[in-house]
């Protein structure tokens, strides 16, 4: 009879004896209970079945597993075993067989050393900050809550500061930086510029980062000798994305060489590729591009023809611009017989073959009249200088102020807006924008808010910020989001104060801050960090009015705390990146 003391002695002996001296322990057998069946070890896999399992091709096992043993019987000689169990046994045997049969491969060639980056590495404090920015992950779900800043949204600003101050990336953080850029295409230009020449070296070792090979082509190259030969080889043999990036990089440095490269293979390119390649000519567009673009006006693809016409119309001295000026001038005239000089409009009655060749689309979109559709395209493509000569030497502001007969004002002004954006004419943009405090500045005037946002891009940054600040003072924040997105960062003091004052008014009104979450997010990234001092007073929970939304005060307090925390963090980032 086994006593507890005997069991204890046996246990101690088994723990102290060397393993090699102990006999193999018998398989445990559970005590039999009345009405139960004795438990025995599983039967070992028969040798005949194991041999059959190794003869079955691995691909057949995988196919059977994917289809399921109910739909396909595994080709195994395993009597007495259910099909799923036999399949798993065969997979286990095959796995061991495959691993045991592996032969060591020859050692791969050692990679070339990484190229040197002559720039100084960021200071230690900035290095730690970059590591924390790269480690932050956006939270899933709805709107943001809490007072913690959104670090990933600050990463582009950190990269811009580091690049502007001539720093190089810490080598140990390059993998995390490239991984972040892989998931966010908006980060790639800055991430690759900051990573420097080592980005391409790393991308050659990890296919997950192959975007760096496409987006960062060799800058050398643009001219002569071996560099030119390498460019032509990559242009002929590269993937489509690599060729687009190569053409864009070459266009930055040598527009003529890029145009010649494209012209050599133009006739053999697919229509969708021709469209993308042609779009790259926007960079460095000049009179020398006109002959090639005129040739593209006869392209088989309507989209290619339209893009070529758009580019030509951005060259005021081009032949297409002159043709469009003649057509548009015949449609708009000044009636001096009226008591007040008035613009009269006679829209085209047809879209002839010449207009189609010059990029005028004959078929209007649904709900749009043909004649107004053709008129808009003609006026949009005509050089804006046409109207000063056509309308008695008037300035753009005087022309925009003229009344337009027969309800053509909206169509005419909208076309002038598109022309001002295309030709980046600040004088016309200023005239079409008008005063920010005007009642129709927020719509639905002749110029829509979306068109005003595009017109602002042609103005100098200080003037743009001043116009948007005046707009917010007059109309509030509800319509200002798309206007704010085009302002230079950090916002000018007047614009920052206008945004903060408008947020304070919304807070006092008792509305929920979620209605202004877009503006609040922009403020976190664009507001001058010096504004944090002014915002401290807004972080307290205000007394709620009777008509206020329940709990709105607490939400506003939380949002302003997050804004202040983010602004102070941005100030620290600047100090850490100061040489």
XYZ file of C-alpha atoms in Angstrom:
579
model
C 0.000 0.000 0.000
C 1.379 3.368 -0.926
C 1.380 5.878 1.865
C 1.783 9.656 1.548
C 5.302 9.362 2.998
C 6.258 6.785 0.377
C 4.917 9.016 -2.395
C 6.908 11.969 -1.021
C 10.164 9.927 -0.914
C 9.570 8.733 -4.453
C 8.984 12.300 -5.661
C 12.156 13.623 -3.977
C 14.211 10.761 -5.455
C 12.914 11.425 -8.965
C 13.832 15.112 -8.668
C 17.413 14.504 -7.537
C 18.520 11.561 -9.710
C 20.344 12.483 -12.906
C 18.107 12.153 -15.890
C 20.469 9.824 -17.756
C 20.389 7.271 -14.941
C 16.666 7.084 -14.535
C 14.840 4.394 -16.468
C 12.153 5.628 -18.841
C 8.935 6.119 -16.949
C 6.089 3.856 -17.948
C 3.115 5.391 -19.542
C 0.650 6.535 -16.864
C -2.404 4.428 -16.472
C -5.409 5.965 -14.784
C -7.152 4.065 -12.052
C -10.107 2.144 -13.313
C -13.461 3.266 -12.066
C -16.584 1.225 -12.084
C -18.246 1.516 -15.475
C -15.272 3.309 -17.115
C -12.962 2.090 -19.873
C -9.223 1.954 -19.185
C -7.168 4.733 -20.869
C -4.225 3.622 -23.016
C -1.611 5.575 -24.914
C -2.371 6.490 -28.518
C -1.260 3.939 -31.052
C 1.987 4.892 -32.777
C 1.769 5.762 -36.482
C 2.289 2.544 -38.485
C 5.437 2.509 -40.620
C 3.421 1.642 -43.710
C 1.157 4.689 -43.207
C 4.136 6.982 -42.538
C 5.749 5.888 -45.786
C 2.495 6.517 -47.635
C 2.237 9.969 -46.080
C 5.682 10.957 -47.348
C 4.844 9.790 -50.859
C 1.782 12.028 -51.089
C 2.730 15.374 -52.736
C 2.517 18.378 -50.445
C 0.454 20.280 -53.005
C -2.248 17.583 -52.884
C -2.419 17.857 -49.105
C -2.806 21.620 -49.338
C -5.523 21.346 -51.990
C -7.447 18.798 -49.910
C -7.192 21.001 -46.816
C -8.496 24.020 -48.742
C -11.426 22.151 -50.270
C -12.221 20.136 -47.133
C -12.212 16.385 -46.637
C -15.990 16.308 -47.145
C -15.505 17.443 -50.751
C -12.241 15.670 -51.507
C -10.995 12.413 -49.988
C -7.301 12.611 -49.134
C -5.218 10.161 -51.223
C -3.823 8.380 -48.138
C -3.443 4.748 -47.158
C -4.475 5.017 -43.503
C -7.090 2.376 -42.663
C -9.012 2.916 -39.489
C -8.383 6.707 -39.360
C -10.915 9.398 -40.074
C -10.076 11.531 -43.097
C -9.381 14.829 -41.197
C -7.083 13.045 -38.722
C -5.263 11.221 -41.507
C -4.789 14.516 -43.365
C -3.288 16.223 -40.309
C -1.020 13.223 -39.632
C 0.199 13.323 -43.223
C 0.883 17.088 -42.980
C 2.885 16.560 -39.773
C 4.956 13.754 -41.314
C 5.545 15.758 -44.493
C 6.649 18.813 -42.469
C 9.261 16.794 -40.587
C 10.327 15.104 -43.811
C 10.729 18.411 -45.645
C 12.673 20.037 -42.826
C 14.980 17.049 -42.370
C 15.662 16.934 -46.086
C 16.672 20.580 -46.441
C 20.142 21.118 -47.763
C 22.076 24.177 -46.620
C 22.058 26.860 -49.303
C 25.212 28.727 -50.249
C 25.765 31.892 -48.280
C 24.334 34.997 -49.892
C 26.628 37.802 -50.934
C 27.098 40.418 -48.263
C 25.302 43.682 -49.064
C 27.283 46.726 -49.990
C 27.773 49.202 -47.121
C 25.148 51.872 -46.761
C 26.066 55.187 -48.417
C 27.223 57.997 -46.195
C 24.892 60.869 -45.361
C 26.924 64.069 -44.905
C 24.221 65.811 -42.878
C 24.452 65.870 -39.068
C 22.108 63.542 -37.196
C 19.330 65.197 -35.174
C 20.191 66.018 -31.542
C 19.438 63.371 -28.874
C 16.269 65.085 -27.603
C 14.883 65.326 -31.135
C 15.835 61.691 -31.720
C 13.748 60.625 -28.739
C 10.886 62.803 -29.948
C 10.947 61.184 -33.393
C 10.851 57.735 -31.798
C 7.729 58.699 -29.822
C 6.055 60.164 -32.922
C 6.702 56.996 -34.911
C 5.481 54.771 -32.092
C 2.095 56.507 -31.832
C -0.818 54.675 -33.438
C -4.137 56.339 -34.307
C -7.019 55.088 -32.237
C -9.832 53.239 -33.895
C -13.393 54.412 -33.676
C -15.131 57.753 -33.870
C -14.114 61.237 -32.802
C -11.070 61.904 -30.706
C -11.430 62.194 -26.966
C -9.040 62.996 -24.148
C -6.370 65.650 -23.807
C -3.473 63.726 -25.374
C -2.203 65.177 -28.677
C -2.378 63.212 -31.896
C 1.323 62.550 -32.447
C 1.019 61.027 -35.912
C -0.530 64.262 -37.168
C 2.531 66.151 -35.891
C 4.989 63.894 -37.689
C 4.809 65.785 -41.052
C 5.555 69.051 -39.258
C 8.471 67.504 -37.376
C 9.909 66.146 -40.634
C 9.529 69.530 -42.351
C 11.424 71.238 -39.518
C 14.204 68.635 -39.543
C 14.624 68.877 -43.328
C 14.588 72.681 -43.249
C 17.359 72.702 -40.629
C 19.538 70.269 -42.527
C 19.426 67.253 -40.211
C 19.771 63.590 -41.140
C 17.673 60.740 -39.752
C 19.018 58.565 -36.915
C 20.038 55.243 -38.531
C 18.224 53.118 -35.950
C 14.902 54.869 -36.694
C 15.048 54.525 -40.478
C 13.080 51.223 -40.548
C 10.255 52.703 -38.461
C 10.240 55.843 -40.605
C 9.982 53.881 -43.852
C 7.264 51.675 -42.384
C 5.255 54.764 -41.418
C 5.722 56.192 -44.926
C 4.617 52.897 -46.433
C 1.215 53.235 -44.719
C 0.801 56.969 -45.424
C 1.537 58.171 -48.924
C 1.351 61.816 -47.799
C 4.429 61.209 -45.631
C 6.578 59.716 -48.377
C 8.155 62.848 -49.924
C 9.228 64.219 -46.539
C 10.210 60.831 -45.113
C 12.411 60.023 -48.114
C 14.010 63.467 -48.130
C 14.805 63.127 -44.427
C 16.008 59.525 -44.747
C 18.443 60.552 -47.486
C 20.481 58.103 -49.588
C 20.092 55.297 -47.068
C 16.378 55.018 -47.870
C 17.131 53.504 -51.270
C 19.776 51.231 -49.763
C 17.295 49.864 -47.217
C 14.544 49.569 -49.830
C 16.819 47.281 -51.820
C 16.961 44.908 -48.833
C 13.268 44.883 -47.898
C 10.509 44.638 -50.538
C 8.040 46.271 -48.121
C 9.836 49.564 -48.763
C 10.127 49.300 -52.526
C 8.145 52.538 -52.874
C 11.412 54.315 -52.021
C 12.962 52.916 -55.200
C 10.107 54.332 -57.274
C 9.663 57.651 -55.520
C 13.302 58.594 -55.077
C 15.015 58.197 -58.437
C 18.650 59.140 -58.833
C 19.015 62.896 -59.038
C 22.196 62.586 -61.037
C 21.540 62.070 -64.358
C 19.813 64.528 -66.080
C 22.546 65.351 -68.515
C 25.187 63.764 -70.610
C 27.365 60.714 -70.763
C 26.801 57.718 -68.566
C 24.103 59.470 -66.523
C 21.978 60.061 -69.610
C 22.373 56.437 -70.686
C 21.219 55.246 -67.268
C 18.161 57.510 -67.431
C 17.204 56.140 -70.838
C 17.659 52.558 -69.656
C 15.405 53.121 -66.644
C 12.854 54.892 -68.841
C 12.760 51.954 -71.273
C 12.821 49.139 -68.697
C 11.198 50.575 -65.560
C 7.738 49.891 -64.188
C 5.048 52.495 -64.830
C 5.307 54.106 -61.372
C 9.096 54.226 -61.665
C 8.847 55.912 -65.060
C 6.386 58.528 -63.740
C 8.716 59.313 -60.827
C 11.731 59.427 -63.127
C 10.017 61.836 -65.522
C 8.897 64.091 -62.650
C 12.406 64.168 -61.134
C 13.993 64.920 -64.499
C 11.405 67.622 -65.187
C 12.482 69.398 -61.987
C 16.065 69.765 -63.225
C 15.987 69.645 -67.020
C 12.510 70.187 -68.523
C 13.774 69.884 -72.083
C 15.445 66.517 -71.427
C 12.262 65.175 -69.838
C 10.163 66.321 -72.783
C 12.572 64.711 -75.273
C 12.524 61.467 -73.302
C 8.731 61.409 -73.451
C 8.618 62.333 -77.138
C 10.863 59.378 -78.066
C 8.336 56.789 -76.833
C 5.097 58.802 -77.096
C 3.673 56.893 -80.064
C 4.076 53.507 -78.344
C 2.625 54.427 -74.931
C -0.852 53.412 -73.773
C -3.497 56.151 -73.608
C -3.775 56.074 -69.793
C 0.024 56.233 -69.523
C 0.229 59.129 -71.968
C -2.217 61.042 -69.789
C -0.104 60.608 -66.649
C 3.136 61.414 -68.457
C 1.614 64.518 -70.029
C 0.434 65.723 -66.629
C 4.057 65.786 -65.427
C 4.762 68.623 -67.896
C 2.967 71.035 -65.550
C 6.281 71.305 -63.704
C 8.479 73.785 -65.546
C 5.844 74.425 -68.223
C 7.156 76.936 -70.754
C 6.945 78.105 -74.394
C 9.398 75.382 -75.460
C 6.715 72.787 -74.648
C 4.198 74.244 -77.113
C 5.154 72.211 -80.233
C 4.888 68.925 -78.334
C 1.562 69.930 -76.750
C 0.175 71.062 -80.117
C 0.999 67.614 -81.459
C -0.824 66.057 -78.487
C -3.986 67.976 -79.468
C -4.415 65.380 -82.227
C -4.144 62.426 -79.856
C -6.594 59.511 -80.075
C -7.577 59.901 -76.403
C -10.055 62.628 -75.518
C -8.539 62.975 -72.026
C -5.071 63.447 -73.458
C -6.365 66.114 -75.839
C -8.133 67.927 -72.996
C -5.000 67.905 -70.807
C -2.844 69.178 -73.670
C -5.345 71.987 -74.308
C -5.384 72.901 -70.620
C -1.592 73.130 -70.530
C -1.495 75.222 -73.695
C -4.108 77.611 -72.341
C -1.811 78.195 -69.351
C 0.745 79.595 -71.829
C -0.748 83.016 -72.712
C 1.475 83.381 -75.793
C 0.546 80.013 -77.300
C -1.338 79.660 -80.564
C -4.167 77.817 -78.790
C -4.556 80.671 -76.295
C -4.841 83.110 -79.212
C -7.497 80.965 -80.897
C -9.471 80.722 -77.669
C -9.154 84.474 -77.117
C -10.703 85.130 -80.541
C -13.590 82.758 -79.864
C -14.261 84.068 -76.341
C -14.054 87.715 -77.458
C -16.781 87.115 -80.024
C -19.069 85.921 -77.236
C -18.664 88.775 -74.718
C -19.110 92.459 -75.529
C -19.659 95.769 -73.720
C -22.985 97.509 -74.339
C -22.312 101.243 -74.032
C -25.808 102.277 -75.108
C -27.340 101.377 -71.753
C -27.454 103.912 -68.936
C -24.814 101.844 -67.175
C -22.160 99.985 -69.205
C -23.234 96.346 -69.246
C -21.655 93.128 -70.436
C -23.669 91.194 -72.999
C -23.100 87.515 -73.712
C -23.835 85.579 -76.903
C -22.902 81.952 -76.223
C -21.726 79.718 -79.114
C -24.455 78.053 -81.148
C -22.347 75.018 -82.056
C -19.132 73.210 -81.130
C -17.220 72.858 -84.408
C -14.295 70.545 -85.169
C -11.732 73.263 -84.433
C -13.165 73.820 -80.967
C -13.111 70.080 -80.288
C -9.482 69.815 -81.369
C -8.604 72.668 -79.010
C -10.040 70.775 -76.054
C -13.682 71.900 -75.896
C -15.843 68.972 -74.800
C -18.969 68.977 -76.985
C -21.284 67.059 -74.633
C -22.286 68.844 -71.414
C -22.878 67.056 -68.107
C -26.412 66.262 -67.046
C -28.487 69.301 -66.204
C -26.207 71.740 -68.039
C -27.128 73.586 -71.216
C -24.905 73.109 -74.264
C -24.327 76.777 -75.020
C -23.400 77.728 -71.461
C -21.110 74.681 -71.294
C -19.257 75.737 -74.449
C -19.054 79.375 -73.336
C -17.498 78.441 -70.005
C -14.776 76.386 -71.674
C -13.898 79.169 -74.119
C -13.669 81.889 -71.462
C -11.724 79.587 -69.138
C -9.067 78.896 -71.802
C -8.680 82.492 -73.032
C -5.785 84.580 -71.616
C -7.119 86.992 -68.995
C -5.252 89.859 -70.683
C -7.802 89.508 -73.500
C -10.505 91.236 -71.494
C -8.574 94.376 -70.670
C -8.168 95.090 -74.396
C -11.660 93.883 -75.277
C -13.444 95.949 -72.601
C -11.944 99.394 -72.999
C -8.784 99.083 -70.884
C -10.661 98.469 -67.654
C -8.896 96.861 -64.689
C -9.925 93.369 -63.540
C -11.724 94.876 -60.537
C -13.715 97.210 -62.831
C -14.561 94.356 -65.207
C -15.781 92.109 -62.390
C -17.955 94.951 -61.062
C -19.783 95.409 -64.394
C -23.358 94.141 -64.531
C -23.992 91.226 -66.887
C -27.196 91.016 -68.922
C -29.558 88.060 -69.134
C -28.380 86.187 -66.035
C -25.001 85.240 -67.518
C -23.076 86.707 -64.565
C -22.642 83.444 -62.655
C -21.448 81.504 -65.700
C -19.048 84.241 -66.794
C -17.519 84.842 -63.354
C -17.132 81.111 -62.702
C -15.186 80.770 -65.981
C -12.987 83.724 -65.061
C -12.300 82.046 -61.713
C -11.098 78.882 -63.429
C -8.942 80.969 -65.759
C -7.388 82.889 -62.852
C -6.589 79.624 -61.041
C -5.127 78.024 -64.175
C -3.029 81.097 -65.046
C -2.223 81.872 -61.366
C -3.137 85.519 -61.866
C -3.131 87.306 -58.491
C -4.754 90.506 -59.800
C -7.759 88.708 -61.238
C -7.971 86.418 -58.193
C -8.077 89.436 -55.913
C -10.816 91.061 -57.999
C -12.964 87.903 -58.104
C -12.572 87.263 -54.377
C -13.855 90.698 -53.447
C -14.070 91.874 -49.858
C -14.167 89.086 -47.245
C -16.905 90.892 -45.359
C -19.226 91.067 -48.398
C -22.594 89.390 -47.750
C -22.182 86.949 -50.652
C -18.583 85.992 -49.774
C -19.865 82.849 -48.032
C -22.232 82.084 -50.916
C -24.318 81.729 -52.906
C -22.790 84.558 -54.930
C -21.434 84.365 -58.432
C -18.213 82.854 -57.054
C -18.716 79.818 -54.835
C -16.781 79.167 -51.630
C -14.886 76.297 -53.260
C -13.802 78.603 -56.089
C -12.728 81.242 -53.562
C -10.525 78.659 -51.840
C -8.755 78.011 -55.164
C -8.412 81.735 -55.903
C -6.723 82.299 -52.549
C -3.840 80.047 -53.623
C -2.721 82.700 -56.144
C -2.322 85.378 -53.448
C 0.796 85.937 -51.324
C 0.643 84.104 -47.984
C 0.184 87.230 -45.785
C -2.633 88.540 -47.970
C -4.274 85.119 -48.024
C -4.215 84.909 -44.212
C -5.611 88.433 -43.854
C -8.503 87.675 -46.234
C -9.447 84.474 -44.381
C -9.229 86.270 -41.010
C -11.639 88.911 -42.292
C -13.938 86.189 -43.601
C -14.030 84.462 -40.186
C -14.714 87.750 -38.403
C -17.658 88.415 -40.724
C -19.090 84.927 -41.265
C -17.756 82.672 -38.483
C -16.090 79.287 -38.707
C -18.872 77.194 -40.176
C -17.807 77.914 -43.784
C -14.110 78.585 -43.213
C -12.646 75.078 -43.035
C -11.656 74.739 -46.707
C -10.308 78.298 -46.707
C -8.089 77.638 -43.668
C -6.556 74.578 -45.310
C -4.866 76.788 -47.916
C -3.189 79.164 -45.458
C 0.518 79.035 -44.673
C 1.656 77.288 -41.472
C 1.984 78.543 -38.803
C -1.003 80.822 -39.175
C -0.342 84.530 -39.101
C -1.148 86.206 -35.742
C -4.308 87.933 -37.058
C -5.641 84.680 -38.490
C -4.834 82.751 -35.317
C -6.614 85.293 -33.165
C -9.653 85.206 -35.456
C -9.867 81.406 -35.175
C -9.459 81.405 -31.379
C -12.064 84.174 -30.947
C -14.543 82.282 -33.152
C -13.987 79.064 -31.168
C -14.532 81.000 -27.953
C -17.806 82.393 -29.306
C -18.964 78.882 -30.221
C -17.992 77.680 -26.734
C -19.966 80.461 -25.060
C -22.959 79.654 -27.268
C -23.114 76.196 -25.672
C -22.880 74.147 -28.867
C -20.957 70.867 -29.009
C -17.306 71.156 -30.104
C -17.766 68.250 -32.532
C -19.216 70.682 -35.066
C -15.802 72.379 -35.117
C -13.615 69.281 -34.861
C -12.112 69.898 -38.311
C -11.122 73.470 -37.441
C -9.846 72.339 -34.033
C -7.681 69.693 -35.710
C -6.264 72.309 -38.089
C -5.596 74.653 -35.169
C -3.554 71.954 -33.406
C -1.251 71.725 -36.428
C -1.329 75.306 -37.733
C -1.855 77.710 -34.827
C 1.263 79.543 -33.669
C 2.494 77.820 -30.462
C 2.711 81.253 -28.812
C -1.114 81.262 -28.717
C -1.032 78.610 -25.958
C -0.792 81.377 -23.343
C -4.062 82.942 -24.525
C -5.796 79.572 -24.585
C -5.042 78.659 -20.964
C -8.100 80.593 -19.801
C -10.350 78.500 -22.084
C -9.340 75.133 -20.620
C -11.591 75.560 -17.572
C -15.101 74.095 -17.667
C -17.467 77.031 -18.283
C -20.756 77.610 -16.515
C -23.394 76.021 -18.708
C -26.279 78.136 -19.951
C -29.806 76.860 -19.670
C -30.138 76.492 -23.431
C -26.701 74.872 -23.852
C -26.263 71.274 -24.990
C -25.852 68.943 -21.992
C -22.197 68.386 -21.132
C -20.925 70.694 -23.876
C -18.799 72.689 -21.426
C -16.829 69.629 -20.384
C -16.208 68.637 -23.966
C -14.990 72.138 -24.815
C -12.651 72.111 -21.828
C -11.215 68.790 -22.964
C -10.779 70.016 -26.560
C -8.989 73.204 -25.469
C -6.736 71.250 -23.101
C -5.721 69.014 -25.999
C -5.108 72.090 -28.169
C -2.904 73.725 -25.513
C -0.977 70.491 -24.921
C -0.363 70.103 -28.643
C 0.813 73.692 -29.065
C 3.285 73.330 -26.210
C 4.509 70.076 -27.680
C 5.105 71.810 -31.014
C 7.088 74.513 -29.213
C 9.248 71.815 -27.617
C 9.766 70.206 -31.020
C 11.093 73.489 -32.388
C 13.513 73.924 -29.504
C 14.774 70.338 -29.832
C 15.510 70.867 -33.521
C 17.288 74.178 -33.047
C 20.949 73.733 -34.071
